[in-house]
Rosetta silent file (secondary structure, phi, psi, omega in degrees, C-alpha in Angstrom):
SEQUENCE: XXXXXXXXXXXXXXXXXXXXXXXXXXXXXXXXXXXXXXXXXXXXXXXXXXXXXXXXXXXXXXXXXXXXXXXXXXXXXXXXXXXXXXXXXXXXXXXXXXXXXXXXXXXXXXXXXXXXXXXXXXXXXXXXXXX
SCORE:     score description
SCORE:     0.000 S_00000001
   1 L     0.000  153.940 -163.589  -12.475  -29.138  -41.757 S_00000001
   2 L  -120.916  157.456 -135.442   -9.500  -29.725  -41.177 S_00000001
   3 L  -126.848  121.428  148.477   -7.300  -32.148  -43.852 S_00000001
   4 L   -41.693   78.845 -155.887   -4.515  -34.645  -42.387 S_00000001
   5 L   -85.386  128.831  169.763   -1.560  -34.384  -43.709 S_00000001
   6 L  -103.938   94.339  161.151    0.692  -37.925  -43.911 S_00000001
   7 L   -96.643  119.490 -168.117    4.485  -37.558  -43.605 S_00000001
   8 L   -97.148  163.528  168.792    6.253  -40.034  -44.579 S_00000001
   9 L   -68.737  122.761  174.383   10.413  -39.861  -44.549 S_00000001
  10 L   -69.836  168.130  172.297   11.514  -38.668  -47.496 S_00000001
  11 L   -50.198  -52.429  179.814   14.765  -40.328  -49.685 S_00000001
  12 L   -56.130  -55.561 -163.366   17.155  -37.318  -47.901 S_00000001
  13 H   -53.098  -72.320 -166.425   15.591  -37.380  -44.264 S_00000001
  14 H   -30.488  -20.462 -152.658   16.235  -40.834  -44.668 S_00000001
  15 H  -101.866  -10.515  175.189   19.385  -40.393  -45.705 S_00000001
  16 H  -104.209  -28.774 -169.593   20.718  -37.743  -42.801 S_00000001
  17 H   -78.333  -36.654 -174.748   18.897  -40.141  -40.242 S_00000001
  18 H   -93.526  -20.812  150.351   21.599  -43.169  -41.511 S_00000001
  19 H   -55.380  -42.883 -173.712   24.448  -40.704  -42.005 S_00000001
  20 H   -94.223  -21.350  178.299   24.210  -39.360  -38.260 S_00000001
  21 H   -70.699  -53.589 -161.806   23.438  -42.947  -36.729 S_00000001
  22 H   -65.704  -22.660 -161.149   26.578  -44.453  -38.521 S_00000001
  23 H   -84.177  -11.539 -127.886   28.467  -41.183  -37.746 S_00000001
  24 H  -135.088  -60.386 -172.777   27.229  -40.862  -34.164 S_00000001
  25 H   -75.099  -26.084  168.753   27.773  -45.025  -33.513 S_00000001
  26 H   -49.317  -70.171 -175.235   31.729  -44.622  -34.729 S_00000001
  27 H   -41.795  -59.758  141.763   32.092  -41.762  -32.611 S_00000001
  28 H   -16.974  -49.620  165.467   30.602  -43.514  -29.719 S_00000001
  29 H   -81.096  -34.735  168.433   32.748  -46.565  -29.974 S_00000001
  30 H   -64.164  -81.276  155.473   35.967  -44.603  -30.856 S_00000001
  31 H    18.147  -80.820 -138.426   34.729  -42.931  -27.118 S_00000001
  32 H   -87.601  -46.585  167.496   34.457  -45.899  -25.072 S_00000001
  33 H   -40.065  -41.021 -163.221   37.472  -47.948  -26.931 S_00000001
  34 H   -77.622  -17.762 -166.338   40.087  -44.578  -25.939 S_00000001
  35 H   -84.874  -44.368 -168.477   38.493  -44.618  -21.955 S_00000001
  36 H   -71.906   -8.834  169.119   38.535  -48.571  -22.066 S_00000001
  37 H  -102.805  -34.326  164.906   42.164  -48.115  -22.952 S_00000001
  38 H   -50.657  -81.664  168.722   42.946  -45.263  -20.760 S_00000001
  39 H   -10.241  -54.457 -164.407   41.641  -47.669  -18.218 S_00000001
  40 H   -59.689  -63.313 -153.868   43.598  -50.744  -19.474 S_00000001
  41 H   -93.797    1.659 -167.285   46.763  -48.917  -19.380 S_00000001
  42 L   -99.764  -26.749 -155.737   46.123  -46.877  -15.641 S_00000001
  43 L   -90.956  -38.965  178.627   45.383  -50.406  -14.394 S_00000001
  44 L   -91.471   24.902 -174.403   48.409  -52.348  -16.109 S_00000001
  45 L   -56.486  -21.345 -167.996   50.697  -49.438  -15.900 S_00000001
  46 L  -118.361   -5.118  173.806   53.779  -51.333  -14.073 S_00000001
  47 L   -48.893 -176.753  155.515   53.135  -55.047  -15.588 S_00000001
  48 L  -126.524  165.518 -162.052   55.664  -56.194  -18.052 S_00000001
  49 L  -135.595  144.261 -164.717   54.081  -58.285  -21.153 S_00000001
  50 L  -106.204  103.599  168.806   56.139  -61.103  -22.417 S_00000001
  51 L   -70.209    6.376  173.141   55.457  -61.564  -26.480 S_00000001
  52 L   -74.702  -59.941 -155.525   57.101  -65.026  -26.577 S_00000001
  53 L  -115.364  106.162 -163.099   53.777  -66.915  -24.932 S_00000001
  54 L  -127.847  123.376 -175.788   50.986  -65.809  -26.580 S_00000001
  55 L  -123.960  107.213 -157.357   48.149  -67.985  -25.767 S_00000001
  56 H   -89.143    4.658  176.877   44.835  -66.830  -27.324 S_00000001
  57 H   -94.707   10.694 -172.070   42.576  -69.557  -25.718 S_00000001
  58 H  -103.367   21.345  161.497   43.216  -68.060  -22.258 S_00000001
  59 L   -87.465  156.357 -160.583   41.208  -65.120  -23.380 S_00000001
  60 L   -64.742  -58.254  172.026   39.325  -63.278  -21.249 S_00000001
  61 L   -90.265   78.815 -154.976   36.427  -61.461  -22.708 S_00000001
  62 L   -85.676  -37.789 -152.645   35.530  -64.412  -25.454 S_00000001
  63 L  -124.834  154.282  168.301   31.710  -63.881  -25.041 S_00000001
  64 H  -123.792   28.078  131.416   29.691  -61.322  -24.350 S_00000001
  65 H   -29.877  -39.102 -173.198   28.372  -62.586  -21.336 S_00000001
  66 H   -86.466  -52.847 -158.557   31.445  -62.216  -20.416 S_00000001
  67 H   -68.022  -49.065 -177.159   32.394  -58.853  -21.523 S_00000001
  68 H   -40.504  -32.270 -175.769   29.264  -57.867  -19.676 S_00000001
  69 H   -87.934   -8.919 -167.361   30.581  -59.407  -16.451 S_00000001
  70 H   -82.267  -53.373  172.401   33.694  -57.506  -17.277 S_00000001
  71 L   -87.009   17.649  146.124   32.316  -53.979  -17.327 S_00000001
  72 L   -91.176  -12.641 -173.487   30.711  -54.365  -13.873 S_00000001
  73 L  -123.825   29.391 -171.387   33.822  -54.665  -12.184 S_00000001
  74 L    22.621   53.066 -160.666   35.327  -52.369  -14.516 S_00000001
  75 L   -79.735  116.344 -169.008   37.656  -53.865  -16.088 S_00000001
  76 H   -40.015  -45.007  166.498   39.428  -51.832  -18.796 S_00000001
  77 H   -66.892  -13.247  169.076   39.555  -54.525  -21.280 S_00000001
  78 H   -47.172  -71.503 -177.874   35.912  -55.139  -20.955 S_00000001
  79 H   -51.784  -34.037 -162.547   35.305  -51.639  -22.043 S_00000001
  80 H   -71.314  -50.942 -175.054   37.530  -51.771  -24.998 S_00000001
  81 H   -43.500  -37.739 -168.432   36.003  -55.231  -26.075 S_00000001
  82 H   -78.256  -64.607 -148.754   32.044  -53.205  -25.469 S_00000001
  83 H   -44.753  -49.321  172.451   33.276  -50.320  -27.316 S_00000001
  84 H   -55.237  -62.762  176.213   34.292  -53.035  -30.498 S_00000001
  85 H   -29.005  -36.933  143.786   30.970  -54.609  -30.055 S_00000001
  86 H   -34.024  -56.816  162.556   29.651  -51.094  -30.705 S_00000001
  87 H   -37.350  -42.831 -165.562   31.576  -50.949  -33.659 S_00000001
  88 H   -99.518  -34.790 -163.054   30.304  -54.033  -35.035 S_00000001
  89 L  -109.887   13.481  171.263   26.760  -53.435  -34.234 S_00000001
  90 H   -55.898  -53.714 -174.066   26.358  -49.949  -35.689 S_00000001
  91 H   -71.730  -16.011  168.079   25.836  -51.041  -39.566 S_00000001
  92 H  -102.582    6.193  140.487   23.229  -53.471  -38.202 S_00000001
  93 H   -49.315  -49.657  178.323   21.566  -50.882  -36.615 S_00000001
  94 H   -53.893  -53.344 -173.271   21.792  -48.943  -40.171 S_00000001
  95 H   -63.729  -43.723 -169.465   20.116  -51.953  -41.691 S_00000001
  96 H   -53.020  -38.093 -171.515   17.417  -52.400  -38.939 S_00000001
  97 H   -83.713  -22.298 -170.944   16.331  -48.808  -39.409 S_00000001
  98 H   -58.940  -67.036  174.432   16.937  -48.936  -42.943 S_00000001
  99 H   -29.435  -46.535 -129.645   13.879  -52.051  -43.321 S_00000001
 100 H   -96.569  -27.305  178.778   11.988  -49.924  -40.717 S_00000001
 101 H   -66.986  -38.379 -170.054   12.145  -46.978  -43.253 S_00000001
 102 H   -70.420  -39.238  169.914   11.524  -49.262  -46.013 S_00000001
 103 L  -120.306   61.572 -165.681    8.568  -50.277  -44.808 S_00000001
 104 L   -94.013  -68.557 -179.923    7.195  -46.634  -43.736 S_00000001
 105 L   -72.380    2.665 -179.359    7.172  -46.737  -47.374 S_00000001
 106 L    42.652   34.774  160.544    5.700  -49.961  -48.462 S_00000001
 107 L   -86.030   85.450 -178.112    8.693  -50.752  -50.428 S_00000001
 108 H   -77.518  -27.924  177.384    8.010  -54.367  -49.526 S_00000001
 109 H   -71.822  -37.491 -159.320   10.994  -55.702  -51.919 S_00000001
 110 H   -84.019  -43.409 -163.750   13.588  -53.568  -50.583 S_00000001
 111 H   -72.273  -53.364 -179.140   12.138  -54.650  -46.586 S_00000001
 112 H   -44.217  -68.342 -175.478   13.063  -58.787  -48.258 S_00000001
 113 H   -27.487  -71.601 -118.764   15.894  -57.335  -49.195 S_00000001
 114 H   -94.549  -45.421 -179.361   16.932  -55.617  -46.192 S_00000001
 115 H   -73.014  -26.295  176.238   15.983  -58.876  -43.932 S_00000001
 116 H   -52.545  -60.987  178.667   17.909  -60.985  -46.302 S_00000001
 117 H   -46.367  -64.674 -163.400   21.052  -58.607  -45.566 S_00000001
 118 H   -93.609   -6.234  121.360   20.664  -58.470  -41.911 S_00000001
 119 H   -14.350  -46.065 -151.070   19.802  -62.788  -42.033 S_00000001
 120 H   -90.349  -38.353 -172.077   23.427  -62.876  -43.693 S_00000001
 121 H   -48.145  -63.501 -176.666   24.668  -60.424  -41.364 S_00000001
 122 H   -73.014   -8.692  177.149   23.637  -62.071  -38.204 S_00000001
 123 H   -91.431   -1.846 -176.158   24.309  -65.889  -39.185 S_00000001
 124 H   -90.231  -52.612  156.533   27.540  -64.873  -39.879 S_00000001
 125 H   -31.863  -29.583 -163.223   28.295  -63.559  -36.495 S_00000001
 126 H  -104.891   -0.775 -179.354   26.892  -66.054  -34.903 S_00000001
 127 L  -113.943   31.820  164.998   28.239  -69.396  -36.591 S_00000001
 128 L    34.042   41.075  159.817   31.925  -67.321  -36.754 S_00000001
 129 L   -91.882   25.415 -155.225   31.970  -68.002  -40.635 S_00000001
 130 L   -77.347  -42.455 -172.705   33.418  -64.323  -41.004 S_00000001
 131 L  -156.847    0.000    0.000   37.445  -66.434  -41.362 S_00000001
């Protein structure tokens, strides 16, 4: 007969899977921010930029609807703007797997926890109380 063995992720595994996702979504973002700039600066190489009239409600990629509509027509600022949105959604990746780990492990307090944290996380984004 033959006996089942049940592996669950250990504290380390766990702990090299959210080391190489955070290290791995940085890299990633760092990536597509230097091409989305590379881009940026290939497309706006001969403009000249006037720092007197700086109007931040005429910006472009506000939403990311927007951004989205941005990097179809490949627009260099698009990319940089995806690449922060990368940036930003790496540690709530980190949480999401972190719950999903948690409750691998029937650590049911830590999985409250963990939704409480990514609850705070996402209400913050999305009702801009971040400043």
């Amino acid at each position: 007969m033959s006996k089942q063995v049940k592996h669950y992720l250990g504290d380390k595994d766990v702990q090299v899977i959210l080391g190489t996702l955070l290290r791995i979504g940085v890299l990633v973002s760092t990536g597509v921010v230097l091409f989305g700039g590379l881009i940026f600066l290939i497309e706006r190489s001969g403009e000249t930029v006037s720092f007197g009239n700086f109007k931040p409600e005429e910006a472009k990629f506000s939403s990311i609807i927007e951004i989205f509509r941005g990097l179809k027509t490949f627009d260099g600022l698009a990319i940089i703007q995806f690449g922060v949105l990368l940036l930003i959604f790496t540690p709530i990746a980190r949480v999401v797997f972190s719950i999903f780990s948690f409750l691998l492990e029937r650590d049911y307090m830590y999985v409250v926890i963990g939704l409480i944290v990514l609850c705070v996380i996402i209400t913050s984004l999305y009702l801009d109380i971040a400043h």
